[in-house]
């Protein structure tokens, strides 16, 4: 079977091993029952291919290639299998001892070639650069990430902004055009998250928070400008009601209390050095004095004057 550390398909047998394993079929017969390979291969043919004991003739090898998937998933990566590579694997296998050529009808193989292989070869030719790019990315993910980072660092701020806006627009258009696909992907993500252990979930949460924190620090001004623009578009009265409701919530009170306890000394020092603090303290003392002393006397005098005028 294929080594779980390899990042390439090196034998013809591995091609069919991967196809069979990915299908999760209970048997070879069950696998062929729902697969186009049954048009050219029998169960015994497929078993010999998996065991590395069979290959194809030059006349039929490309017909078989037309029935295979283009993308092969194994060892956590996904590679595109090109026709030249498949032909080379078949040729290499045919030169080994105890390998027999599978007997396939030439007329049937030619019909498959015309019906399916030609379409597949045309698609590969039109998308060759993209498919090769996908393979390089799968085989060397870190080098691809480094190359993207170097490219991004060379861009000007205006080019970065335009690039980010284009990506957001493309994602928005994709979401609008493929709502069902987005829904399926979100469900798969939830299922993957549910399968993680508590330690893995905690580690994922920490990593996400670190990334968000780094982003906020790096794009502080941009986020502030975006928030300011968003708030400016809102109705002032609705905004005041929303802010009042948020300030009165228990969560807000708890977070404010926790922040004060954590930064108590800094807050006191900042207030002490603020000139407005003395003014506020003076106003507060005047207010208390009025409520407890001056206010009662003034109110009683006003009441007496009002009574005197009414006589």
Coordinates of C-alpha atoms in Angstrom, one line a residue, residues 95-212:
X95 CA 9.0 -3.7 -17.7
X96 CA 8.8 -5.6 -14.4
X97 CA 8.8 -9.4 -14.1
X98 CA 5.5 -11.3 -13.5
X99 CA 3.4 -8.4 -14.9
X100 CA 0.7 -9.3 -17.4
X101 CA -1.0 -7.0 -19.9
X102 CA -4.8 -6.7 -19.3
X103 CA -6.9 -7.9 -22.2
X104 CA -9.2 -5.0 -23.2
X105 CA -11.2 -4.8 -26.4
X106 CA -9.6 -2.3 -28.7
X107 CA -13.0 -1.2 -30.1
X108 CA -14.4 -0.6 -26.6
X109 CA -11.2 1.3 -25.6
X110 CA -11.4 3.5 -28.7
X111 CA -15.1 4.4 -27.9
X112 CA -14.1 5.3 -24.4
X113 CA -11.2 7.4 -25.7
X114 CA -13.4 9.3 -28.1
X115 CA -16.2 9.8 -25.5
X116 CA -14.4 10.6 -22.3
X117 CA -10.6 10.8 -22.7
X118 CA -10.7 13.5 -25.3
X119 CA -12.7 15.8 -23.1
X120 CA -10.4 15.2 -20.2
X121 CA -7.3 15.9 -22.2
X122 CA -8.8 19.1 -23.6
X123 CA -9.6 20.3 -20.1
X124 CA -6.1 19.5 -18.9
X125 CA -4.5 21.4 -21.8
X126 CA -6.7 24.5 -21.2
X127 CA -5.9 24.5 -17.5
X128 CA -2.4 23.1 -17.4
X129 CA -0.8 26.0 -15.6
X130 CA -3.4 26.1 -12.9
X131 CA -3.3 22.3 -12.4
X132 CA 0.5 22.3 -12.1
X133 CA 0.2 25.2 -9.7
X134 CA -2.2 23.1 -7.5
X135 CA 0.3 20.2 -7.5
X136 CA 3.2 22.4 -6.4
X137 CA 1.1 24.0 -3.7
X138 CA 0.1 20.5 -2.4
X139 CA 3.6 19.1 -2.4
X140 CA 5.4 22.1 -0.9
X141 CA 2.8 24.1 1.1
X142 CA 5.3 26.0 3.2
X143 CA 7.3 27.2 0.2
X144 CA 4.1 28.3 -1.5
X145 CA 3.1 30.2 1.6
X146 CA 6.6 31.9 1.8
X147 CA 6.4 32.8 -1.9
X148 CA 3.0 34.3 -1.5
X149 CA 4.3 36.3 1.5
X150 CA 7.3 37.6 -0.4
X151 CA 5.0 38.6 -3.3
X152 CA 2.6 40.4 -1.0
X153 CA 5.4 42.2 0.9
X154 CA 6.6 43.7 -2.4
X155 CA 3.2 45.2 -3.2
X156 CA 2.5 48.9 -2.5
X157 CA -0.2 49.8 0.0
X158 CA -2.5 50.8 -2.9
X159 CA -1.9 47.5 -4.6
X160 CA -2.6 45.6 -1.4
X161 CA -5.8 47.5 -0.9
X162 CA -6.9 46.9 -4.4
X163 CA -6.0 43.2 -4.2
X164 CA -8.0 42.7 -1.0
X165 CA -11.0 44.5 -2.4
X166 CA -10.9 42.3 -5.5
X167 CA -10.7 39.1 -3.3
X168 CA -13.7 40.3 -1.2
X169 CA -15.7 41.0 -4.4
X170 CA -14.8 37.5 -5.8
X171 CA -15.8 35.8 -2.6
X172 CA -19.1 37.7 -2.4
X173 CA -19.9 36.8 -6.0
X174 CA -19.0 33.1 -5.3
X175 CA -21.2 33.0 -2.2
X176 CA -24.1 34.5 -4.2
X177 CA -23.6 32.0 -7.1
X178 CA -23.1 28.9 -4.9
X179 CA -25.2 29.1 -1.8
X180 CA -25.7 25.4 -1.5
X181 CA -21.9 24.8 -1.8
X182 CA -21.2 27.3 0.9
X183 CA -23.8 25.6 3.1
X184 CA -22.2 22.1 2.6
X185 CA -18.7 23.5 3.3
X186 CA -19.9 25.1 6.5
X187 CA -21.6 21.9 7.6
X188 CA -18.4 19.9 6.9
X189 CA -16.4 22.5 8.9
X190 CA -18.7 22.1 11.9
X191 CA -18.4 18.3 11.6
X192 CA -14.6 18.5 11.6
X193 CA -14.6 20.8 14.6
X194 CA -17.0 18.4 16.5
X195 CA -14.5 15.6 16.0
X196 CA -11.6 17.5 17.6
X197 CA -10.6 16.7 21.2
X198 CA -11.0 19.4 23.9
X199 CA -7.2 20.1 23.7
X200 CA -7.3 20.6 19.9
X201 CA -10.4 22.8 20.2
X202 CA -8.7 24.9 22.8
X203 CA -5.5 25.2 20.8
X204 CA -7.5 26.2 17.7
X205 CA -9.3 28.9 19.7
X206 CA -6.0 30.3 21.0
X207 CA -4.5 30.3 17.5
X208 CA -7.6 32.1 16.1
X209 CA -7.4 34.7 18.9
X210 CA -3.7 35.3 18.2
X211 CA -4.4 35.8 14.5
X212 CA -7.2 38.2 15.2

